[in-house]
C-alpha positions in Angstrom: -0.1 0.3 0.0 1.3 3.3 -1.6 2.3 6.5 2.0 0.5 9.0 2.2 3.2 11.7 1.4 1.7 13.9 3.4 2.0 11.6 6.3 5.6 12.0 6.1 7.3 14.6 7.6 11.2 15.6 7.1 12.9 16.9 9.6 17.1 18.3 10.4 19.2 15.2 10.8 19.7 15.0 14.7 21.9 12.3 16.8 18.2 11.0 18.4 18.4 10.3 13.9 21.5 7.9 13.8 20.8 4.1 14.5 18.4 4.6 12.5 20.4 6.2 9.2 23.4 3.3 10.2 20.3 1.1 9.9 19.3 2.6 6.9 22.7 3.0 5.2 23.8 -1.0 6.3 21.5 -2.1 4.3 23.0 -0.4 0.5 26.2 -0.9 2.3 25.9 -4.9 2.1 23.7 -5.9 -0.4 24.2 -3.0 -3.6 26.3 -1.1 -4.9 24.9 2.3 -4.7 27.8 3.3 -2.2 30.6 1.8 -2.4 31.6 1.3 1.0 32.0 -2.3 1.5 32.3 -2.8 5.1 28.5 -1.9 7.2 29.8 1.2 10.1 29.3 0.9 13.6 26.6 4.2 14.7 30.0 5.4 16.7 31.5 4.6 12.9 29.1 7.2 11.6 29.4 9.6 14.5 31.2 11.8 13.4 29.3 11.8 9.4 26.6 13.2 11.4 27.8 15.3 13.0 29.5 17.2 9.8 26.1 18.0 8.5 25.0 20.7 11.2 21.2 22.1 11.0 22.4 25.7 9.5 24.6 26.0 6.3 26.0 24.4 3.4 26.1 20.6 4.2 22.4 19.4 5.8 21.4 16.6 6.4 17.4 15.6 6.3 15.4 13.1 7.4 12.0 11.3 5.7 9.8 10.7 9.2 7.0 8.4 9.5 4.9 10.2 11.2 2.7 7.8 12.8 5.2 5.6 13.3 8.1 7.4 14.5 10.5 4.8 11.3 13.1 7.3 9.8 12.0 6.7 6.2 15.2 8.4 4.5 17.1 11.1 4.1 19.4 13.3 2.3 23.1 15.4 2.4 24.9 18.0 0.8 28.3 17.8 1.5 31.5 19.3 0.7 32.7 18.1 -3.0 36.0 18.7 -1.4 37.8 19.7 1.0 40.0 22.6 -0.7 38.9 25.9 -0.2 37.4 26.9 -3.8 35.5 23.8 -4.2 33.7 25.5 -1.3 30.8 26.8 -3.4 29.9 23.5 -4.2 28.7 20.1 -3.0 27.8 17.2 -3.2 23.8 15.7 -2.5 22.8 12.1 -2.2 19.8 10.6 -1.3 18.7 7.3 0.1 15.3 4.8 1.2 14.4 2.4 3.6 14.9 -0.6 1.2 10.5 -1.2 1.7 10.2 2.7 1.2 10.7 2.9 -2.6 8.4 4.8 -5.1 6.4 6.8 -2.3 7.8 9.8 -2.9 10.0 9.9 -0.2 13.5 10.9 -2.1 10.9 13.9 -3.9 10.2 15.0 -0.5 13.4 14.9 0.7 15.6 16.5 -2.6 11.9 19.3 -1.9 13.2 20.0 1.8 17.1 20.2 0.9 17.1 21.9 -1.7 14.4 25.0 -0.5 16.7 25.2 2.5 20.2 25.4 0.2 18.1 28.3 -1.8 20.0 31.1 0.4 23.0 29.2 1.5 27.4 30.3 0.2 26.1 27.2 -2.4 26.1 27.3 -6.3 26.4 24.3 -7.9 25.1 20.7 -6.7 27.2 16.9 -8.0 25.6 13.9 -7.1 27.6 10.4 -8.8 25.1 7.7 -9.5 26.1 4.0 -9.9 25.1 2.4 -13.2 22.6 1.5 -13.6 20.4 2.6 -10.9 17.3 4.2 -13.2 15.2 5.0 -10.1 17.9 8.1 -8.6 18.3 8.6 -12.9 14.9 10.1 -13.0 15.0 11.7 -9.4 18.0 14.1 -9.9 16.9 14.8 -13.5 13.4 15.4 -12.3 15.3 18.0 -9.5 17.2 19.6 -13.5 20.1 17.1 -12.6 22.1 16.9 -15.8 25.4 14.6 -16.7 28.4 15.7 -16.8 31.1 12.5 -16.8 31.3 9.2 -16.3 34.2 6.6 -14.2 34.7 4.2 -16.1 34.8 1.4 -13.9 35.8 3.6 -10.6 34.7 0.9 -7.6 34.9 -2.8 -7.1 32.3 -4.3 -4.8 31.4 -7.9 -5.2 34.1 -8.9 -7.2 32.9 -6.5 -9.9 34.2 -2.9 -11.4 30.9 0.1 -11.7 31.6 3.2 -13.7 29.9 6.5 -11.4 27.7 9.0 -14.0 28.3 12.0 -12.1 25.6 14.5 -12.7 25.1 18.4 -12.3 22.2 20.9 -10.8 23.0 24.7 -10.9 21.7 26.1 -7.7 22.2 29.5 -8.0 21.9 31.1 -11.6 25.5 32.7 -13.5 25.1 36.7 -12.9 24.6 37.6 -16.2 26.8 41.0 -15.9 29.7 38.0 -15.4 30.6 35.9 -18.7 31.3 32.7 -18.0 35.4 31.3 -18.3 36.8 29.9 -21.3 38.0 26.8 -20.6 41.2 26.7 -18.9 41.2 30.7 -18.6 42.7 31.5 -15.1 40.4 34.1 -13.6 
């Protein structure tokens, strides 16, 4: 039976969510190639990740929770794309839904809330890497305006198989029309 979208609350992630978030993520670690982690994580191992996503700023963690049962149905993050300072206005985004919550609009609700939260932040572009094949994730990202920008061929090995990752980009803040676009390779 499909979940009614109105029964899902999206809110900032909290310390009390850590165990549920780890359980949700570990399903993907153990059963899929959508993440390249290969060993399930413990809450203690995942705690620094949780704390690296405050309730404000460009690096967020939002959770979708079933209002009735209080079960965590999914989460989304925006994280630094790279630790190098010039990348500060670029974020890498991801969304994970409970393995039995697909097709209920949870991922859509999470991304709606995340991109709304990022509107007031100093974030210029969002990037998402999608292990191939993953049609559901590709459709979700296309719905939010992501465009394919490149492919890393056989970049990760998991379960004895090499996997490609396709990178997608979304404009978060439009280019200032008074500032010309830099030429490829041109130094400003």
